[in-house]
mmCIF file of C-alpha atoms (C1' of nucleotides) in Angstrom:
data_model
loop_
_atom_site.group_PDB
_atom_site.id
_atom_site.type_symbol
_atom_site.label_atom_id
_atom_site.label_comp_id
_atom_site.label_asym_id
_atom_site.label_seq_id
_atom_site.Cartn_x
_atom_site.Cartn_y
_atom_site.Cartn_z
ATOM 1 C CA UNK A 1 3.709 59.052 -48.474
ATOM 2 C CA UNK A 2 7.315 59.694 -47.562
ATOM 3 C CA UNK A 3 9.881 59.768 -50.275
ATOM 4 C CA UNK A 4 12.637 57.388 -49.323
ATOM 5 C CA UNK A 5 11.646 55.418 -46.221
ATOM 6 C CA UNK A 6 12.107 51.733 -46.877
ATOM 7 C CA UNK A 7 10.074 51.133 -43.779
ATOM 8 C CA UNK A 8 7.401 48.483 -43.587
ATOM 9 C CA UNK A 9 4.772 51.151 -43.679
ATOM 10 C CA UNK A 10 5.205 53.819 -46.296
ATOM 11 C CA UNK A 11 1.540 54.592 -46.229
ATOM 12 C CA UNK A 12 0.006 57.358 -44.190
ATOM 13 C CA UNK A 13 -2.806 55.722 -42.267
ATOM 14 C CA UNK A 14 -5.987 57.404 -41.189
ATOM 15 C CA UNK A 15 -6.013 58.693 -37.671
ATOM 16 C CA UNK A 16 -8.542 57.152 -35.302
ATOM 17 C CA UNK A 17 -10.706 60.204 -35.703
ATOM 18 C CA UNK A 18 -10.478 60.154 -39.491
ATOM 19 C CA UNK A 19 -11.435 56.530 -39.477
ATOM 20 C CA UNK A 20 -14.488 57.179 -37.443
ATOM 21 C CA UNK A 21 -15.530 59.878 -39.903
ATOM 22 C CA UNK A 22 -14.821 57.748 -42.900
ATOM 23 C CA UNK A 23 -16.859 54.858 -41.584
ATOM 24 C CA UNK A 24 -19.752 57.127 -40.674
ATOM 25 C CA UNK A 25 -19.681 58.500 -44.138
ATOM 26 C CA UNK A 26 -19.531 55.163 -45.880
ATOM 27 C CA UNK A 27 -22.104 53.533 -43.634
ATOM 28 C CA UNK A 28 -24.451 56.489 -43.650
ATOM 29 C CA UNK A 29 -24.292 56.995 -47.366
ATOM 30 C CA UNK A 30 -24.831 53.282 -48.076
ATOM 31 C CA UNK A 31 -27.858 53.076 -45.834
ATOM 32 C CA UNK A 32 -29.284 56.344 -47.095
ATOM 33 C CA UNK A 33 -29.078 55.371 -50.762
ATOM 34 C CA UNK A 34 -30.439 51.955 -49.997
ATOM 35 C CA UNK A 35 -33.427 53.446 -48.147
ATOM 36 C CA UNK A 36 -34.138 55.926 -50.951
ATOM 37 C CA UNK A 37 -33.850 53.216 -53.545
ATOM 38 C CA UNK A 38 -36.200 50.978 -51.625
ATOM 39 C CA UNK A 39 -38.828 53.611 -50.997
ATOM 40 C CA UNK A 40 -38.820 54.871 -54.579
ATOM 41 C CA UNK A 41 -39.135 51.337 -55.840
ATOM 42 C CA UNK A 42 -41.998 50.529 -53.469
ATOM 43 C CA UNK A 43 -43.937 53.712 -54.144
ATOM 44 C CA UNK A 44 -43.464 54.184 -57.868
ATOM 45 C CA UNK A 45 -41.910 51.071 -59.359
ATOM 46 C CA UNK A 46 -38.937 53.046 -60.545
ATOM 47 C CA UNK A 47 -35.356 52.455 -59.652
ATOM 48 C CA UNK A 48 -33.377 55.506 -58.685
ATOM 49 C CA UNK A 49 -31.345 55.076 -61.879
ATOM 50 C CA UNK A 50 -34.466 55.178 -64.010
ATOM 51 C CA UNK A 51 -35.693 58.142 -62.021
ATOM 52 C CA UNK A 52 -32.468 60.015 -62.615
ATOM 53 C CA UNK A 53 -32.630 59.284 -66.331
ATOM 54 C CA UNK A 54 -36.087 60.842 -66.434
ATOM 55 C CA UNK A 55 -34.920 63.876 -64.402
ATOM 56 C CA UNK A 56 -32.006 64.577 -66.741
ATOM 57 C CA UNK A 57 -34.174 64.236 -69.794
ATOM 58 C CA UNK A 58 -36.846 66.462 -68.321
ATOM 59 C CA UNK A 59 -34.318 69.260 -67.925
ATOM 60 C CA UNK A 60 -32.775 68.983 -71.392
ATOM 61 C CA UNK A 61 -33.876 71.003 -74.383
ATOM 62 C CA UNK A 62 -36.698 69.155 -76.157
ATOM 63 C CA UNK A 63 -36.447 66.651 -73.278
ATOM 64 C CA UNK A 64 -33.795 64.973 -75.385
ATOM 65 C CA UNK A 65 -30.128 64.043 -74.814
ATOM 66 C CA UNK A 66 -27.514 62.087 -76.652
ATOM 67 C CA UNK A 67 -26.710 58.762 -75.009
ATOM 68 C CA UNK A 68 -23.173 59.869 -74.204
ATOM 69 C CA UNK A 69 -24.270 63.065 -72.505
ATOM 70 C CA UNK A 70 -26.778 61.198 -70.473
ATOM 71 C CA UNK A 71 -24.178 58.645 -69.506
ATOM 72 C CA UNK A 72 -21.769 61.421 -68.462
ATOM 73 C CA UNK A 73 -24.428 63.207 -66.433
ATOM 74 C CA UNK A 74 -25.264 60.080 -64.544
ATOM 75 C CA UNK A 75 -21.692 58.794 -64.300
ATOM 76 C CA UNK A 76 -22.794 55.542 -65.782
ATOM 77 C CA UNK A 77 -21.006 53.449 -68.322
ATOM 78 C CA UNK A 78 -22.235 53.502 -71.894
ATOM 79 C CA UNK A 79 -23.232 49.886 -71.858
ATOM 80 C CA UNK A 80 -25.064 50.252 -68.581
ATOM 81 C CA UNK A 81 -27.012 53.123 -70.016
ATOM 82 C CA UNK A 82 -27.818 51.184 -73.185
ATOM 83 C CA UNK A 83 -29.282 48.398 -71.139
ATOM 84 C CA UNK A 84 -31.218 50.774 -68.868
ATOM 85 C CA UNK A 85 -32.627 52.729 -71.807
ATOM 86 C CA UNK A 86 -33.640 49.544 -73.652
ATOM 87 C CA UNK A 87 -35.646 48.432 -70.624
ATOM 88 C CA UNK A 88 -37.201 51.873 -70.213
ATOM 89 C CA UNK A 89 -38.027 51.944 -73.880
ATOM 90 C CA UNK A 90 -39.851 48.656 -73.499
ATOM 91 C CA UNK A 91 -41.876 50.271 -70.742
ATOM 92 C CA UNK A 92 -42.674 53.209 -72.979
ATOM 93 C CA UNK A 93 -40.891 55.752 -70.755
ATOM 94 C CA UNK A 94 -38.354 56.920 -73.310
ATOM 95 C CA UNK A 95 -37.729 56.662 -77.040
ATOM 96 C CA UNK A 96 -34.579 56.525 -79.141
ATOM 97 C CA UNK A 97 -34.194 58.459 -82.355
ATOM 98 C CA UNK A 98 -31.276 58.610 -84.760
ATOM 99 C CA UNK A 99 -29.190 61.754 -84.498
ATOM 100 C CA UNK A 100 -29.155 63.958 -87.563
ATOM 101 C CA UNK A 101 -25.845 65.783 -87.059
ATOM 102 C CA UNK A 102 -23.928 62.608 -86.200
ATOM 103 C CA UNK A 103 -25.084 59.376 -87.717
ATOM 104 C CA UNK A 104 -23.277 57.441 -85.019
ATOM 105 C CA UNK A 105 -25.276 59.146 -82.327
ATOM 106 C CA UNK A 106 -28.611 58.279 -80.726
ATOM 107 C CA UNK A 107 -30.971 60.852 -79.314
ATOM 108 C CA UNK A 108 -32.818 59.709 -76.281
ATOM 109 C CA UNK A 109 -36.070 61.491 -75.490
ATOM 110 C CA UNK A 110 -38.737 61.029 -72.864
ATOM 111 C CA UNK A 111 -42.278 60.136 -73.846
ATOM 112 C CA UNK A 112 -45.366 61.746 -72.496
ATOM 113 C CA UNK A 113 -45.845 58.628 -70.375
ATOM 114 C CA UNK A 114 -42.324 59.065 -69.095
ATOM 115 C CA UNK A 115 -43.160 62.651 -68.125
ATOM 116 C CA UNK A 116 -46.313 61.561 -66.332
ATOM 117 C CA UNK A 117 -44.475 58.853 -64.449
ATOM 118 C CA UNK A 118 -41.831 61.331 -63.368
ATOM 119 C CA UNK A 119 -44.387 63.906 -62.211
ATOM 120 C CA UNK A 120 -46.161 61.214 -60.285
ATOM 121 C CA UNK A 121 -42.956 59.884 -58.710
ATOM 122 C CA UNK A 122 -41.229 63.114 -57.765
ATOM 123 C CA UNK A 123 -43.233 64.134 -54.713
ATOM 124 C CA UNK A 124 -42.715 60.921 -52.742
ATOM 125 C CA UNK A 125 -39.069 60.795 -53.718
ATOM 126 C CA UNK A 126 -38.482 64.354 -52.627
ATOM 127 C CA UNK A 127 -40.227 63.559 -49.395
ATOM 128 C CA UNK A 128 -37.893 60.578 -48.881
ATOM 129 C CA UNK A 129 -34.884 62.770 -49.376
ATOM 130 C CA UNK A 130 -36.219 65.275 -46.905
ATOM 131 C CA UNK A 131 -37.140 62.579 -44.382
ATOM 132 C CA UNK A 132 -33.838 60.801 -44.341
ATOM 133 C CA UNK A 133 -31.357 63.520 -45.189
ATOM 134 C CA UNK A 134 -32.388 67.176 -45.465
ATOM 135 C CA UNK A 135 -34.626 67.394 -42.431
ATOM 136 C CA UNK A 136 -32.333 65.262 -40.293
ATOM 137 C CA UNK A 137 -29.521 67.804 -40.528
ATOM 138 C CA UNK A 138 -29.319 71.432 -39.696
ATOM 139 C CA UNK A 139 -29.324 73.722 -42.780
ATOM 140 C CA UNK A 140 -25.651 74.504 -42.080
ATOM 141 C CA UNK A 141 -24.771 70.786 -41.866
ATOM 142 C CA UNK A 142 -26.558 70.046 -45.084
ATOM 143 C CA UNK A 143 -24.905 72.912 -46.857
ATOM 144 C CA UNK A 144 -21.478 71.847 -45.626
ATOM 145 C CA UNK A 145 -22.234 68.316 -46.826
ATOM 146 C CA UNK A 146 -23.113 69.586 -50.255
ATOM 147 C CA UNK A 147 -20.133 71.853 -50.503
ATOM 148 C CA UNK A 148 -17.736 69.143 -49.408
ATOM 149 C CA UNK A 149 -19.092 66.608 -51.858
ATOM 150 C CA UNK A 150 -19.022 69.140 -54.653
ATOM 151 C CA UNK A 151 -15.361 69.582 -54.010
ATOM 152 C CA UNK A 152 -14.899 65.803 -54.084
ATOM 153 C CA UNK A 153 -16.883 65.545 -57.297
ATOM 154 C CA UNK A 154 -14.914 68.222 -59.076
ATOM 155 C CA UNK A 155 -11.693 66.676 -57.985
ATOM 156 C CA UNK A 156 -12.765 63.345 -59.411
ATOM 157 C CA UNK A 157 -14.092 64.601 -62.698
ATOM 158 C CA UNK A 158 -11.553 67.327 -63.279
ATOM 159 C CA UNK A 159 -8.268 65.756 -62.235
ATOM 160 C CA UNK A 160 -6.649 62.603 -63.559
ATOM 161 C CA UNK A 161 -9.662 60.787 -64.871
ATOM 162 C CA UNK A 162 -9.069 57.130 -64.570
ATOM 163 C CA UNK A 163 -9.072 54.840 -67.557
ATOM 164 C CA UNK A 164 -12.139 53.178 -69.134
ATOM 165 C CA UNK B 1 -37.257 68.590 -62.725
ATOM 166 C CA UNK B 2 -36.769 72.100 -61.550
ATOM 167 C CA UNK B 3 -37.969 73.471 -58.278
ATOM 168 C CA UNK B 4 -40.295 75.991 -59.945
ATOM 169 C CA UNK B 5 -42.304 73.251 -61.592
ATOM 170 C CA UNK B 6 -45.971 74.062 -61.150
ATOM 171 C CA UNK B 7 -46.636 72.745 -57.695
ATOM 172 C CA UNK B 8 -49.909 70.911 -57.986
ATOM 173 C CA UNK B 9 -48.854 68.746 -55.101
ATOM 174 C CA UNK B 10 -48.883 69.594 -51.427
ATOM 175 C CA UNK B 11 -45.324 68.391 -51.163
ATOM 176 C CA UNK B 12 -42.617 70.604 -49.844
ATOM 177 C CA UNK B 13 -40.075 70.806 -52.628
ATOM 178 C CA UNK B 14 -36.420 71.387 -52.181
ATOM 179 C CA UNK B 15 -35.266 74.886 -52.543
ATOM 180 C CA UNK B 16 -32.912 75.629 -55.398
ATOM 181 C CA UNK B 17 -30.010 75.711 -52.964
ATOM 182 C CA UNK B 18 -31.007 72.463 -51.347
ATOM 183 C CA UNK B 19 -31.282 70.841 -54.713
ATOM 184 C CA UNK B 20 -27.761 71.925 -55.666
ATOM 185 C CA UNK B 21 -26.450 70.437 -52.414
ATOM 186 C CA UNK B 22 -28.428 67.253 -52.862
ATOM 187 C CA UNK B 23 -27.091 66.760 -56.373
ATOM 188 C CA UNK B 24 -23.559 67.463 -55.294
ATOM 189 C CA UNK B 25 -23.913 64.944 -52.568
ATOM 190 C CA UNK B 26 -25.444 62.250 -54.769
ATOM 191 C CA UNK B 27 -23.082 62.814 -57.666
ATOM 192 C CA UNK B 28 -20.018 63.173 -55.576
ATOM 193 C CA UNK B 29 -20.735 60.116 -53.463
ATOM 194 C CA UNK B 30 -21.529 57.973 -56.517
ATOM 195 C CA UNK B 31 -18.320 58.950 -58.258
ATOM 196 C CA UNK B 32 -16.241 58.584 -55.123
ATOM 197 C CA UNK B 33 -17.440 55.106 -54.361
ATOM 198 C CA UNK B 34 -17.059 54.082 -57.986
ATOM 199 C CA UNK B 35 -13.491 55.346 -58.058
ATOM 200 C CA UNK B 36 -12.609 53.565 -54.816
ATOM 201 C CA UNK B 37 -14.253 50.366 -56.022
ATOM 202 C CA UNK B 38 -12.384 50.541 -59.299
ATOM 203 C CA UNK B 39 -9.005 51.242 -57.749
ATOM 204 C CA UNK B 40 -9.312 48.533 -55.140
ATOM 205 C CA UNK B 41 -10.368 46.037 -57.729
ATOM 206 C CA UNK B 42 -7.518 46.932 -60.039
ATOM 207 C CA UNK B 43 -4.834 46.940 -57.357
ATOM 208 C CA UNK B 44 -5.889 43.982 -55.237
ATOM 209 C CA UNK B 45 -8.602 42.011 -57.030
ATOM 210 C CA UNK B 46 -10.992 42.579 -54.143
ATOM 211 C CA UNK B 47 -14.335 44.291 -54.366
ATOM 212 C CA UNK B 48 -15.020 46.857 -51.663
ATOM 213 C CA UNK B 49 -17.663 44.510 -50.232
ATOM 214 C CA UNK B 50 -15.169 41.702 -49.858
ATOM 215 C CA UNK B 51 -12.687 44.173 -48.355
ATOM 216 C CA UNK B 52 -15.229 45.308 -45.847
ATOM 217 C CA UNK B 53 -16.028 41.740 -44.890
ATOM 218 C CA UNK B 54 -12.366 41.126 -44.180
ATOM 219 C CA UNK B 55 -12.098 44.356 -42.179
ATOM 220 C CA UNK B 56 -15.004 43.490 -39.965
ATOM 221 C CA UNK B 57 -13.684 39.970 -39.352
ATOM 222 C CA UNK B 58 -10.203 41.257 -38.593
ATOM 223 C CA UNK B 59 -11.616 43.408 -35.834
ATOM 224 C CA UNK B 60 -13.810 40.762 -34.246
ATOM 225 C CA UNK B 61 -12.761 38.526 -31.366
ATOM 226 C CA UNK B 62 -11.085 35.429 -32.824
ATOM 227 C CA UNK B 63 -11.557 37.117 -36.185
ATOM 228 C CA UNK B 64 -14.940 35.505 -36.190
ATOM 229 C CA UNK B 65 -18.490 36.723 -36.492
ATOM 230 C CA UNK B 66 -21.927 35.250 -36.855
ATOM 231 C CA UNK B 67 -23.411 35.703 -40.300
ATOM 232 C CA UNK B 68 -26.202 37.932 -38.999
ATOM 233 C CA UNK B 69 -23.830 40.237 -37.163
ATOM 234 C CA UNK B 70 -21.699 40.574 -40.205
ATOM 235 C CA UNK B 71 -24.718 41.289 -42.334
ATOM 236 C CA UNK B 72 -25.904 43.960 -39.897
ATOM 237 C CA UNK B 73 -22.503 45.562 -39.715
ATOM 238 C CA UNK B 74 -22.301 45.814 -43.452
ATOM 239 C CA UNK B 75 -25.965 46.684 -43.918
ATOM 240 C CA UNK B 76 -26.248 43.844 -46.370
ATOM 241 C CA UNK B 77 -29.116 41.383 -46.718
ATOM 242 C CA UNK B 78 -28.618 37.898 -45.359
ATOM 243 C CA UNK B 79 -28.856 36.328 -48.756
ATOM 244 C CA UNK B 80 -26.393 38.749 -50.202
ATOM 245 C CA UNK B 81 -23.940 37.940 -47.477
ATOM 246 C CA UNK B 82 -24.421 34.215 -47.977
ATOM 247 C CA UNK B 83 -23.539 34.578 -51.625
ATOM 248 C CA UNK B 84 -20.551 36.809 -50.921
ATOM 249 C CA UNK B 85 -19.201 34.518 -48.243
ATOM 250 C CA UNK B 86 -19.619 31.457 -50.432
ATOM 251 C CA UNK B 87 -17.535 33.105 -53.142
ATOM 252 C CA UNK B 88 -14.919 34.204 -50.609
ATOM 253 C CA UNK B 89 -14.851 30.759 -49.107
ATOM 254 C CA UNK B 90 -14.121 29.299 -52.581
ATOM 255 C CA UNK B 91 -11.170 31.726 -52.799
ATOM 256 C CA UNK B 92 -9.952 30.600 -49.375
ATOM 257 C CA UNK B 93 -10.332 33.978 -47.760
ATOM 258 C CA UNK B 94 -12.857 32.954 -45.101
ATOM 259 C CA UNK B 95 -14.249 29.788 -43.580
ATOM 260 C CA UNK B 96 -17.598 28.852 -42.133
ATOM 261 C CA UNK B 97 -17.986 26.809 -38.978
ATOM 262 C CA UNK B 98 -21.105 25.646 -37.182
ATOM 263 C CA UNK B 99 -21.961 27.672 -34.078
ATOM 264 C CA UNK B 100 -21.918 25.818 -30.784
ATOM 265 C CA UNK B 101 -24.253 27.927 -28.715
ATOM 266 C CA UNK B 102 -26.943 28.094 -31.442
ATOM 267 C CA UNK B 103 -27.153 25.220 -33.857
ATOM 268 C CA UNK B 104 -28.920 27.372 -36.389
ATOM 269 C CA UNK B 105 -26.053 29.791 -36.463
ATOM 270 C CA UNK B 106 -22.871 29.867 -38.633
ATOM 271 C CA UNK B 107 -19.616 31.372 -37.544
ATOM 272 C CA UNK B 108 -17.676 33.059 -40.225
ATOM 273 C CA UNK B 109 -13.927 33.424 -39.661
ATOM 274 C CA UNK B 110 -11.112 34.720 -41.783
ATOM 275 C CA UNK B 111 -8.327 32.422 -42.844
ATOM 276 C CA UNK B 112 -4.624 33.245 -42.673
ATOM 277 C CA UNK B 113 -4.777 33.835 -46.388
ATOM 278 C CA UNK B 114 -7.635 36.239 -45.891
ATOM 279 C CA UNK B 115 -5.572 38.108 -43.333
ATOM 280 C CA UNK B 116 -2.600 38.292 -45.695
ATOM 281 C CA UNK B 117 -4.815 39.552 -48.513
ATOM 282 C CA UNK B 118 -6.312 42.204 -46.265
ATOM 283 C CA UNK B 119 -2.888 43.378 -45.041
ATOM 284 C CA UNK B 120 -1.654 43.574 -48.577
ATOM 285 C CA UNK B 121 -4.700 45.486 -49.775
ATOM 286 C CA UNK B 122 -5.176 47.970 -46.960
ATOM 287 C CA UNK B 123 -2.378 50.453 -47.793
ATOM 288 C CA UNK B 124 -3.459 51.151 -51.360
ATOM 289 C CA UNK B 125 -7.050 51.384 -50.371
ATOM 290 C CA UNK B 126 -6.273 53.813 -47.537
ATOM 291 C CA UNK B 127 -4.258 55.836 -50.012
ATOM 292 C CA UNK B 128 -7.233 55.932 -52.358
ATOM 293 C CA UNK B 129 -9.470 57.174 -49.628
ATOM 294 C CA UNK B 130 -6.981 59.903 -48.818
ATOM 295 C CA UNK B 131 -6.418 60.846 -52.406
ATOM 296 C CA UNK B 132 -10.051 61.218 -53.311
ATOM 297 C CA UNK B 133 -11.712 62.238 -50.058
ATOM 298 C CA UNK B 134 -9.689 63.016 -46.958
ATOM 299 C CA UNK B 135 -6.922 65.087 -48.492
ATOM 300 C CA UNK B 136 -9.278 66.872 -50.833
ATOM 301 C CA UNK B 137 -11.142 68.464 -47.940
ATOM 302 C CA UNK B 138 -10.076 70.573 -45.018
ATOM 303 C CA UNK B 139 -9.998 68.666 -41.698
ATOM 304 C CA UNK B 140 -13.030 70.742 -40.631
ATOM 305 C CA UNK B 141 -14.932 69.854 -43.765
ATOM 306 C CA UNK B 142 -14.131 66.186 -43.429
ATOM 307 C CA UNK B 143 -15.125 66.147 -39.771
ATOM 308 C CA UNK B 144 -18.384 67.883 -40.613
ATOM 309 C CA UNK B 145 -19.033 65.335 -43.312
ATOM 310 C CA UNK B 146 -18.489 62.501 -40.900
ATOM 311 C CA UNK B 147 -20.654 64.051 -38.240
ATOM 312 C CA UNK B 148 -23.508 64.746 -40.590
ATOM 313 C CA UNK B 149 -23.461 61.249 -42.014
ATOM 314 C CA UNK B 150 -23.285 59.744 -38.585
ATOM 315 C CA UNK B 151 -26.515 61.595 -37.748
ATOM 316 C CA UNK B 152 -28.084 60.286 -40.933
ATOM 317 C CA UNK B 153 -26.935 56.752 -40.183
ATOM 318 C CA UNK B 154 -28.291 56.758 -36.654
ATOM 319 C CA UNK B 155 -31.580 58.143 -37.841
ATOM 320 C CA UNK B 156 -31.862 55.352 -40.383
ATOM 321 C CA UNK B 157 -30.928 52.549 -38.037
ATOM 322 C CA UNK B 158 -33.397 53.759 -35.465
ATOM 323 C CA UNK B 159 -30.693 55.176 -33.243
ATOM 324 C CA UNK B 160 -29.528 51.657 -32.506
ATOM 325 C CA UNK B 161 -25.851 52.044 -33.008
ATOM 326 C CA UNK B 162 -23.412 49.259 -32.838
ATOM 327 C CA UNK B 163 -19.985 50.658 -33.284
ATOM 328 C CA UNK B 164 -18.827 49.863 -36.718
ATOM 329 C "C1'" DC C 1 -9.394 59.772 -101.972
ATOM 330 C "C1'" DC C 2 -7.819 56.347 -98.769
ATOM 331 C "C1'" DG C 3 -6.324 54.754 -94.351
ATOM 332 C "C1'" DT C 4 -5.639 55.218 -89.622
ATOM 333 C "C1'" DG C 5 -7.208 56.213 -85.280
ATOM 334 C "C1'" DG C 6 -10.739 57.864 -82.109
ATOM 335 C "C1'" DT C 7 -15.745 58.239 -80.880
ATOM 336 C "C1'" DT C 8 -20.549 56.435 -80.389
ATOM 337 C "C1'" DG C 9 -23.362 53.062 -79.186
ATOM 338 C "C1'" DT C 10 -24.724 48.071 -78.995
ATOM 339 C "C1'" DT C 11 -24.291 43.202 -77.842
ATOM 340 C "C1'" DG C 12 -23.791 38.912 -75.183
ATOM 341 C "C1'" DA C 13 -21.527 36.419 -71.584
ATOM 342 C "C1'" DA C 14 -20.214 36.324 -66.931
ATOM 343 C "C1'" DC C 15 -20.832 38.112 -62.571
ATOM 344 C "C1'" DT C 16 -23.352 40.246 -58.636
ATOM 345 C "C1'" DG C 17 -27.428 41.499 -56.020
ATOM 346 C "C1'" DT C 18 -32.544 40.913 -55.041
ATOM 347 C "C1'" DC C 19 -36.506 38.560 -53.853
ATOM 348 C "C1'" DA C 20 -39.386 35.021 -52.278
ATOM 349 C "C1'" DA C 21 -39.563 30.398 -50.843
ATOM 350 C "C1'" DC C 22 -37.684 27.319 -47.904
ATOM 351 C "C1'" DC C 23 -35.550 24.343 -43.954
ATOM 352 C "C1'" DA C 24 -33.916 23.841 -39.346
ATOM 353 C "C1'" DA C 25 -33.434 25.265 -34.812
ATOM 354 C "C1'" DA C 26 -34.964 28.114 -30.934
ATOM 355 C "C1'" DC C 27 -38.409 30.413 -28.296
ATOM 356 C "C1'" DT C 28 -43.401 30.918 -26.452
ATOM 357 C "C1'" DG C 29 -47.516 29.831 -24.288
ATOM 358 C "C1'" DT C 30 -50.680 26.371 -22.899
ATOM 359 C "C1'" DA D 1 -45.017 17.910 -24.350
ATOM 360 C "C1'" DC D 2 -46.271 20.389 -28.343
ATOM 361 C "C1'" DA D 3 -48.275 23.419 -31.958
ATOM 362 C "C1'" DG D 4 -47.252 28.233 -33.520
ATOM 363 C "C1'" DT D 5 -44.156 31.789 -34.107
ATOM 364 C "C1'" DT D 6 -39.733 33.851 -34.651
ATOM 365 C "C1'" DT D 7 -34.899 33.815 -35.916
ATOM 366 C "C1'" DG D 8 -30.714 32.206 -38.651
ATOM 367 C "C1'" DG D 9 -29.249 30.939 -42.796
ATOM 368 C "C1'" DT D 10 -29.447 28.945 -47.529
ATOM 369 C "C1'" DT D 11 -31.153 28.300 -52.194
ATOM 370 C "C1'" DG D 12 -32.548 29.239 -56.994
ATOM 371 C "C1'" DA D 13 -34.645 32.124 -60.302
ATOM 372 C "C1'" DC D 14 -34.531 36.557 -61.918
ATOM 373 C "C1'" DA D 15 -32.926 41.442 -62.666
ATOM 374 C "C1'" DG D 16 -29.253 44.575 -63.194
ATOM 375 C "C1'" DT D 17 -24.074 45.590 -63.948
ATOM 376 C "C1'" DT D 18 -19.545 44.887 -65.890
ATOM 377 C "C1'" DC D 19 -16.399 43.769 -69.329
ATOM 378 C "C1'" DA D 20 -14.566 42.851 -73.737
ATOM 379 C "C1'" DA D 21 -15.542 42.617 -78.403
ATOM 380 C "C1'" DC D 22 -17.705 44.695 -82.145
ATOM 381 C "C1'" DA D 23 -19.908 47.694 -85.922
ATOM 382 C "C1'" DA D 24 -20.718 52.027 -87.626
ATOM 383 C "C1'" DC D 25 -19.254 56.460 -88.231
ATOM 384 C "C1'" DC D 26 -16.329 60.869 -87.952
ATOM 385 C "C1'" DA D 27 -11.944 63.480 -88.540
ATOM 386 C "C1'" DC D 28 -7.567 64.232 -89.997
ATOM 387 C "C1'" DG D 29 -3.175 63.578 -92.512
ATOM 388 C "C1'" DG D 30 -0.874 61.474 -96.352
#
DNA sequence: CCGTGGTTGTTGAACTGTCAACCAAACTGT
DNA sequence: ACAGTTTGGTTGACAGTTCAACAACCACGG
């Protein structure tokens, strides 16, 4: 944006080429995530959010994480996570335990059933990711995609973190 | 789950490197879209879905599209679009008219108010896209991102590509 | 020790999206 | 002409998300 132009348009618009790329990105990402969500749901009964919860827990020490850490990992709001975990607890996939060091805290851990469900779900999900993303691109394209989005992610989480 | 999980399955897992890229992509895209959604909502009161509806209509002949075309453009379900359009109609942003050629059809058109709202919203949204995506990457990175996701999109839509 | 302010997590209401059922109009084949 | 099928769009119930308010707890300075 220019400093002192009182012109009608102080905004720097996207070039035609940039707009094409932006729309490809938005449209492609939306369709990709929708397809993955749909296939995971059909094949395993899990939503991608539930799946991600199980993945994070499976990688944590004692397969346990504080609610806040889990929320940060997933970039979900606290309340959203509370609701998700309550539903998963009802299904027996996870359990909540009070946190010893901090009485405010809640430790979320995955149950044996949760582990089984994850192990059963992972193969088909990985296959979906390969089918619709990894194997569709050249290794160089896929690596470039990952690198670019890592830059975007770090910029969003490092720099001026918006309110909320 | 980690890639060196005992592979009982015959599934081809992601390599460690692929997994890093996949997670960067998923995490970066999720945070990016969340940030854009949040900023657009704060600055203009529109959701990104409503914004996209207005964009598509603004580009169509007579600023009018059939419901099904709009739904396909946005990759939204019919019922979702019906709900969205009903809400936007209540806000006076769009209007629905019966379709002459096909009595089943409904033409959705944007009102003058809808146009004004879009014109007012576009600059800040474009700026958000620049701030969090376009200007964070090199032009080459951004172009590669767009190209890769265009490939993904075409693969998912069966190669049938209507220009967005 | 008390109070103030920040953090952690939950709750319930309002909103948005999903899914299946549905109606009406258009095509299809006989 | 007409039953059967397909397409276009809507509806209502349900599931998931957001938002603001809240309760409980920590941490730090009088």
